Coordinates of C-alpha atoms in Angstrom, one line a residue:
Chain A
E257 CA 101.7 83.1 94.0
V258 CA 101.4 86.9 94.4
Q259 CA 104.2 88.6 96.2
L260 CA 104.9 92.2 97.0
V261 CA 108.3 92.9 98.6
E262 CA 109.1 96.3 100.0
S263 CA 112.7 97.4 100.5
G264 CA 114.7 100.6 101.2
G265 CA 113.6 101.3 104.7
G266 CA 116.0 102.4 107.4
L267 CA 117.1 105.2 109.6
V268 CA 117.2 108.7 108.2
Q269 CA 117.6 112.1 109.8
P270 CA 114.9 114.7 109.9
G271 CA 114.9 116.7 106.7
G272 CA 116.4 113.8 104.8
S273 CA 115.2 111.7 101.9
L274 CA 114.5 108.1 101.2
K275 CA 113.2 106.0 98.3
L276 CA 111.2 102.8 99.0
S277 CA 110.8 100.1 96.4
C278 CA 108.1 97.5 96.0
A279 CA 108.8 94.6 93.7
V280 CA 105.7 92.7 92.5
S281 CA 105.3 89.2 91.1
G282 CA 102.2 87.0 90.5
F283 CA 99.9 89.4 88.7
T284 CA 100.1 91.7 85.7
F285 CA 101.8 94.6 87.3
S286 CA 101.5 96.9 84.3
G287 CA 97.7 96.7 84.4
S288 CA 97.3 97.4 88.1
S289 CA 97.2 100.4 90.3
M290 CA 99.7 100.5 93.2
H291 CA 99.1 102.0 96.6
W292 CA 101.2 102.9 99.6
V293 CA 99.9 102.8 103.1
R294 CA 101.8 103.4 106.4
Q295 CA 101.3 102.5 110.0
A296 CA 103.1 104.1 112.9
S297 CA 103.8 101.8 115.8
G298 CA 100.7 101.0 117.7
K299 CA 98.6 103.3 115.5
G300 CA 96.1 102.8 112.6
L301 CA 96.5 102.6 108.9
E302 CA 97.1 105.7 106.8
W303 CA 96.6 105.6 103.0
L304 CA 99.4 107.7 101.4
G305 CA 98.7 107.6 97.7
R306 CA 98.4 105.6 94.6
I307 CA 99.5 105.5 91.0
R308 CA 97.3 104.1 88.3
S309 CA 98.3 102.1 85.2
K310 CA 99.5 103.4 81.8
P311 CA 96.0 103.2 80.2
N312 CA 95.0 105.5 83.1
N313 CA 97.8 107.9 82.3
Y314 CA 99.8 106.8 85.4
A315 CA 97.5 109.2 87.4
T316 CA 98.6 109.8 91.0
A317 CA 96.7 110.8 94.1
Y318 CA 98.0 111.6 97.6
A319 CA 96.9 112.1 101.1
E320 CA 97.0 115.7 102.2
S321 CA 99.7 114.9 104.8
V322 CA 102.3 114.0 102.2
I323 CA 101.5 116.3 99.3
G324 CA 104.6 118.1 98.2
R325 CA 106.9 115.7 100.1
F326 CA 106.1 112.2 98.8
T327 CA 105.9 111.1 95.2
I328 CA 104.9 107.7 93.8
S329 CA 106.3 106.4 90.6
R330 CA 106.5 103.0 88.8
D331 CA 108.7 101.1 86.3
D332 CA 106.5 98.6 84.5
S333 CA 109.6 97.0 82.9
K334 CA 110.8 96.1 86.4
N335 CA 107.4 95.3 88.0
T336 CA 108.3 97.8 90.7
T337 CA 106.7 100.8 92.3
Y338 CA 108.6 103.5 94.3
L339 CA 107.8 105.9 97.1
H340 CA 110.1 108.9 97.0
M341 CA 110.1 110.7 100.4
N342 CA 111.6 114.1 100.9
N343 CA 111.9 116.5 103.9
L344 CA 111.1 113.6 106.3
K345 CA 109.8 114.4 109.7
T346 CA 109.9 112.4 112.9
E347 CA 106.1 111.8 112.5
D348 CA 106.9 109.9 109.2
T349 CA 108.3 107.1 111.3
A350 CA 106.3 104.0 110.4
V351 CA 106.0 100.7 108.7
Y352 CA 105.4 101.4 105.0
Y353 CA 103.3 98.9 103.0
C354 CA 102.7 98.7 99.3
S355 CA 99.4 97.2 98.2
S356 CA 97.4 96.6 95.1
P357 CA 94.1 95.3 93.8
G358 CA 96.1 93.2 91.4
Y359 CA 93.7 91.5 88.9
S360 CA 90.9 91.5 91.4
I361 CA 87.5 92.9 90.4
S362 CA 86.8 94.0 94.0
G363 CA 88.5 97.4 93.5
I364 CA 90.1 97.2 96.9
N365 CA 93.7 96.3 97.9
D366 CA 93.7 92.5 97.9
Y367 CA 97.5 92.2 98.0
W368 CA 99.9 93.6 100.6
G369 CA 103.6 93.4 101.2
Q370 CA 105.0 92.7 104.6
G371 CA 106.2 96.3 105.0
T372 CA 109.5 98.1 105.5
L373 CA 110.3 100.2 108.5
V374 CA 111.3 103.8 108.2
T375 CA 112.7 105.6 111.2
V376 CA 113.2 109.3 111.1
S377 CA 115.4 110.4 114.0
S378 CA 118.5 112.4 114.7
Chain B
D263 CA 88.4 114.2 102.8
I264 CA 85.9 111.6 103.9
V265 CA 86.4 110.9 107.7
M266 CA 85.7 107.3 108.8
T267 CA 84.8 106.8 112.4
Q268 CA 84.6 103.3 114.0
S269 CA 83.0 102.2 117.2
P270 CA 83.8 100.9 119.7
D271 CA 87.5 101.3 119.9
S272 CA 87.8 97.9 121.4
L273 CA 85.5 95.0 122.4
A274 CA 86.0 91.7 124.3
V275 CA 83.9 88.8 123.2
S276 CA 83.8 85.1 124.4
L277 CA 84.8 82.4 121.9
G278 CA 81.8 81.4 119.8
E279 CA 79.9 84.5 120.6
R280 CA 79.0 87.4 118.3
A281 CA 81.2 90.5 117.7
T282 CA 79.7 93.6 116.2
M283 CA 81.4 96.8 115.2
N284 CA 80.4 99.9 113.4
C285 CA 81.8 102.3 110.9
K286 CA 80.4 105.7 110.0
S287 CA 81.5 107.9 107.1
S288 CA 81.3 111.7 107.1
Q289 CA 79.6 111.6 103.7
S290 CA 77.9 108.9 101.6
V291 CA 80.1 106.3 99.9
F292 CA 77.3 105.0 97.8
S293 CA 77.5 105.5 94.0
V294 CA 74.2 106.0 92.2
Y295 CA 76.0 105.0 89.0
S296 CA 77.2 101.6 90.1
T297 CA 74.7 101.2 92.9
E298 CA 77.6 100.1 95.1
N299 CA 78.8 101.2 98.5
Y300 CA 82.6 101.7 98.2
L301 CA 83.3 100.4 101.7
A302 CA 85.7 97.7 102.7
W303 CA 86.7 95.9 105.9
Y304 CA 90.1 94.6 106.7
R305 CA 91.5 92.4 109.5
Q306 CA 95.0 93.0 110.8
R307 CA 96.4 90.4 113.0
P308 CA 99.4 91.3 115.3
G309 CA 102.6 91.7 113.3
Q310 CA 100.9 91.1 109.9
P311 CA 99.7 93.4 107.1
P312 CA 96.0 94.0 106.7
E313 CA 94.0 91.3 104.9
P314 CA 90.8 92.1 103.0
L315 CA 87.5 90.6 104.3
I316 CA 84.6 92.5 102.7
Y317 CA 84.2 94.9 99.8
G318 CA 81.1 96.7 98.5
A319 CA 80.0 96.9 102.1
S320 CA 78.7 93.3 102.1
T321 CA 80.6 91.0 99.6
R322 CA 82.9 88.6 101.2
K323 CA 86.3 88.1 99.6
S324 CA 86.9 84.6 98.2
G325 CA 88.1 82.4 101.0
V326 CA 86.8 84.5 103.9
P327 CA 84.7 82.4 106.3
D328 CA 81.0 83.0 106.3
R329 CA 81.0 83.9 110.0
F330 CA 82.1 87.4 108.7
S331 CA 79.3 89.5 107.3
G332 CA 79.0 93.2 106.4
S333 CA 76.0 95.4 106.1
G334 CA 74.9 99.0 105.8
S335 CA 74.6 101.6 103.1
G336 CA 75.3 105.3 102.6
T337 CA 77.1 106.4 105.7
D338 CA 76.5 103.7 108.3
F339 CA 78.1 100.2 108.1
T340 CA 78.5 97.2 110.4
L341 CA 80.9 94.2 110.4
T342 CA 79.6 91.2 112.3
I343 CA 81.6 88.1 113.3
S344 CA 78.9 85.6 114.1
R345 CA 81.0 83.1 116.1
L346 CA 84.3 84.5 117.3
Q347 CA 87.3 82.2 116.8
A348 CA 90.7 82.6 118.4
E349 CA 92.3 83.6 115.1
D350 CA 89.9 86.6 114.9
V351 CA 91.8 88.4 117.6
A352 CA 92.9 91.4 115.6
V353 CA 92.2 95.0 114.8
Y354 CA 89.5 95.6 112.2
Y355 CA 89.5 98.6 109.9
C356 CA 86.9 100.0 107.6
Q357 CA 88.0 101.9 104.5
Q358 CA 86.3 104.0 102.0
Y359 CA 87.4 103.8 98.4
Y360 CA 84.7 106.0 97.0
T361 CA 87.1 108.8 96.3
T362 CA 90.7 109.7 96.9
P363 CA 92.2 110.1 99.3
W364 CA 91.1 106.7 100.4
T365 CA 90.6 106.8 104.2
F366 CA 90.6 104.3 107.0
G367 CA 88.7 104.3 110.3
Q368 CA 90.9 104.3 113.4
G369 CA 90.2 100.6 114.0
T370 CA 88.3 98.4 116.4
K371 CA 90.4 96.0 118.5
V372 CA 88.8 92.6 119.1
E373 CA 89.9 90.5 122.1
I374 CA 88.8 87.3 123.8
K375 CA 86.8 87.7 127.0

């Protein structure tokens, strides 16, 4: 069974930093790209970025809204990906999901975690 | 960035009836190399993460009921639910994965009339 489990969410002050983790089981993590998507309460989905696998040089790509503030990394030995968030703003308050195509040939994100809530407030 | 625009924002359909929603991209998401449209549809039920329904504009994911169908090419796409069931009450999102940043439409909310 495929599982993606996010952790690390919580309350942080504006300007602060937070690191989210996403632990993966059930597919070959090292061969899969990993994505982060967020959703503010009552709003739509916003793709934040992705990190590709080692054969693809761990290439990253980001949404314009988070460039320079958010960084995605991964530790293949721990089957975990991370979202490092700096200079947080109130508008970053959202549920943060990690997702992945896994071993699917579709190319889209077949697998999603349940999300972790980040609240940016003073 | 490719902008995805969905219509309508919401629709109410009777159980067993057809629901149709549209998605338009600001530029083509068709690849001449793969001859594939890089367009996906997701369903998000209340309180749940999104679940994939369709990829390549028209290919149903394994396990997705055949009442869901996708069509379109280039910049204009449609998701049809042929016979609405109660469990289809959700918000439906289209997403392009043709190029980064991947982008979602704003969603279409489907309710029971």
